[in-house]
mmCIF file of C-alpha atoms in Angstrom:
data_model
loop_
_atom_site.group_PDB
_atom_site.id
_atom_site.type_symbol
_atom_site.label_atom_id
_atom_site.label_comp_id
_atom_site.label_asym_id
_atom_site.label_seq_id
_atom_site.Cartn_x
_atom_site.Cartn_y
_atom_site.Cartn_z
ATOM 1 C CA MET C 218 0.000 0.000 0.000
ATOM 2 C CA LEU C 219 1.167 3.500 -0.796
ATOM 3 C CA SER C 220 2.433 5.492 2.152
ATOM 4 C CA ILE C 221 2.180 9.273 1.900
ATOM 5 C CA ASN C 222 4.306 11.674 3.883
ATOM 6 C CA ARG C 223 1.683 14.387 4.348
ATOM 7 C CA THR C 224 4.094 16.888 5.910
ATOM 8 C CA ALA C 225 6.421 16.679 2.914
ATOM 9 C CA MET C 226 3.470 16.928 0.521
ATOM 10 C CA ARG C 227 2.140 20.041 2.255
ATOM 11 C CA ALA C 228 5.581 21.656 2.184
ATOM 12 C CA ALA C 229 5.973 20.920 -1.527
ATOM 13 C CA ALA C 230 2.438 22.105 -2.268
ATOM 14 C CA THR C 231 2.993 25.322 -0.334
ATOM 15 C CA GLN C 232 6.222 26.026 -2.201
ATOM 16 C CA THR C 233 4.556 25.317 -5.555
ATOM 17 C CA ALA C 234 1.620 27.542 -4.689
ATOM 18 C CA ARG C 235 3.974 30.370 -3.698
ATOM 19 C CA VAL C 236 5.607 30.149 -7.101
ATOM 20 C CA CYS C 237 2.243 29.955 -8.854
ATOM 21 C CA GLY C 238 0.727 32.749 -6.793
ATOM 22 C CA ALA C 239 3.668 35.094 -7.259
ATOM 23 C CA ARG C 240 3.312 35.136 -11.033
ATOM 24 C CA SER C 241 0.823 36.771 -13.324
ATOM 25 C CA LYS C 242 -1.127 34.805 -15.896
ATOM 26 C CA HIS C 243 0.933 33.058 -18.545
ATOM 27 C CA THR C 244 0.655 34.324 -22.117
ATOM 28 C CA VAL C 245 1.653 33.053 -25.533
ATOM 29 C CA PRO C 246 4.827 34.932 -26.477
ATOM 30 C CA ASP C 247 4.921 36.916 -29.687
ATOM 31 C CA LEU C 248 6.846 35.250 -32.470
ATOM 32 C CA PRO C 249 10.230 36.855 -33.184
ATOM 33 C CA TYR C 250 9.368 36.730 -36.915
ATOM 34 C CA ASP C 251 6.353 36.902 -39.236
ATOM 35 C CA TYR C 252 4.157 33.830 -39.703
ATOM 36 C CA ASN C 253 5.204 33.584 -43.357
ATOM 37 C CA GLU C 254 8.946 33.932 -42.752
ATOM 38 C CA LEU C 255 9.505 30.164 -42.618
ATOM 39 C CA GLU C 256 7.818 29.467 -45.959
ATOM 40 C CA PRO C 257 8.046 27.302 -48.001
ATOM 41 C CA VAL C 258 9.221 24.884 -45.289
ATOM 42 C CA ILE C 259 6.422 25.760 -42.849
ATOM 43 C CA SER C 260 3.410 27.635 -44.203
ATOM 44 C CA ALA C 261 2.052 30.775 -42.569
ATOM 45 C CA LYS C 262 -1.279 28.967 -42.111
ATOM 46 C CA ILE C 263 0.377 26.153 -40.121
ATOM 47 C CA MET C 264 2.466 28.604 -38.085
ATOM 48 C CA LYS C 265 -0.606 30.664 -37.204
ATOM 49 C CA LEU C 266 -2.600 27.557 -36.243
ATOM 50 C CA HIS C 267 0.251 26.103 -34.175
ATOM 51 C CA HIS C 268 1.045 29.391 -32.419
ATOM 52 C CA ASP C 269 -2.405 30.937 -31.979
ATOM 53 C CA LYS C 270 -4.422 27.787 -31.256
ATOM 54 C CA HIS C 271 -2.190 24.910 -30.185
ATOM 55 C CA HIS C 272 0.244 26.840 -27.972
ATOM 56 C CA ALA C 273 -2.608 29.015 -26.701
ATOM 57 C CA ALA C 274 -4.423 25.874 -25.526
ATOM 58 C CA TYR C 275 -1.432 24.918 -23.354
ATOM 59 C CA VAL C 276 -1.362 28.438 -21.888
ATOM 60 C CA ALA C 277 -5.095 28.418 -21.141
ATOM 61 C CA GLY C 278 -4.799 24.974 -19.546
ATOM 62 C CA LEU C 279 -1.848 26.060 -17.424
ATOM 63 C CA ASN C 280 -3.596 29.212 -16.205
ATOM 64 C CA ALA C 281 -6.752 27.257 -15.341
ATOM 65 C CA ALA C 282 -4.769 24.559 -13.511
ATOM 66 C CA GLU C 283 -2.803 27.165 -11.526
ATOM 67 C CA GLU C 284 -6.026 28.906 -10.540
ATOM 68 C CA LYS C 285 -7.573 25.625 -9.354
ATOM 69 C CA TYR C 286 -4.348 24.808 -7.534
ATOM 70 C CA ALA C 287 -4.441 28.128 -5.666
ATOM 71 C CA GLU C 288 -8.070 27.475 -4.701
ATOM 72 C CA ALA C 289 -7.177 23.977 -3.465
ATOM 73 C CA GLN C 290 -4.306 25.399 -1.449
ATOM 74 C CA ALA C 291 -6.598 28.007 0.118
ATOM 75 C CA ARG C 292 -8.896 25.164 1.210
ATOM 76 C CA ASN C 293 -5.865 23.163 2.371
ATOM 77 C CA ASP C 294 -7.075 20.383 0.052
ATOM 78 C CA VAL C 295 -3.875 18.408 -0.463
ATOM 79 C CA GLN C 296 -5.631 15.675 -2.430
ATOM 80 C CA ALA C 297 -6.859 18.196 -5.017
ATOM 81 C CA GLN C 298 -3.384 19.737 -5.192
ATOM 82 C CA VAL C 299 -1.840 16.349 -5.919
ATOM 83 C CA GLN C 300 -4.518 15.577 -8.530
ATOM 84 C CA LEU C 301 -3.773 18.863 -10.325
ATOM 85 C CA GLN C 302 -0.046 18.167 -10.663
ATOM 86 C CA PRO C 303 -0.342 16.197 -13.946
ATOM 87 C CA LEU C 304 -2.273 19.092 -15.518
ATOM 88 C CA LEU C 305 0.349 21.559 -14.324
ATOM 89 C CA ARG C 306 3.160 19.401 -15.745
ATOM 90 C CA PHE C 307 1.411 18.720 -19.061
ATOM 91 C CA ASN C 308 0.297 22.270 -19.792
ATOM 92 C CA GLY C 309 3.351 23.905 -18.242
ATOM 93 C CA GLY C 310 5.647 21.619 -20.219
ATOM 94 C CA GLY C 311 3.747 22.292 -23.440
ATOM 95 C CA HIS C 312 3.977 26.040 -22.868
ATOM 96 C CA VAL C 313 7.691 26.012 -22.057
ATOM 97 C CA ASN C 314 8.554 23.633 -24.908
ATOM 98 C CA HIS C 315 6.677 25.740 -27.447
ATOM 99 C CA SER C 316 8.233 28.957 -26.146
ATOM 100 C CA ILE C 317 11.675 27.419 -26.752
ATOM 101 C CA PHE C 318 10.552 25.974 -30.106
ATOM 102 C CA TRP C 319 9.627 29.408 -31.495
ATOM 103 C CA GLN C 320 13.067 30.736 -30.600
ATOM 104 C CA ASN C 321 14.818 27.819 -32.327
ATOM 105 C CA LEU C 322 13.170 28.463 -35.692
ATOM 106 C CA ILE C 323 14.763 31.064 -37.920
ATOM 107 C CA GLY C 324 13.896 32.233 -41.404
ATOM 108 C CA GLU C 325 16.243 32.911 -44.299
ATOM 109 C CA LYS C 326 16.015 36.672 -43.669
ATOM 110 C CA ARG C 327 17.837 36.119 -40.386
ATOM 111 C CA GLY C 328 20.425 33.612 -41.562
ATOM 112 C CA GLY C 329 18.372 30.419 -41.453
ATOM 113 C CA GLY C 330 17.855 27.880 -44.184
ATOM 114 C CA GLU C 331 21.470 26.737 -44.340
ATOM 115 C CA LEU C 332 23.001 23.639 -42.856
ATOM 116 C CA PRO C 333 25.190 24.434 -39.850
#
């Protein structure tokens, strides 16, 4: 049977909530280039969909999960805090990964398109 150290869980939850509570809402970062700058490799339509819809969904999910987490912490509901952790990881990871992804793409105008 699973044994849970509730003191350690509360300490971790409190620290996580402090981090979450100290920040403003997450936003999708602006692209450092135009949507069409990566054509013909990646179309402007795909870039717009991926940036404005797909990445935005991760951001919305992360903000919602952080809000629910803060509410659970205010109620001292450790079980709810633990249950929200997968959503925080999934949406937070998607947001961070996409934010890095946009910075790693570069169009020909800025020196991209050549093999390193």
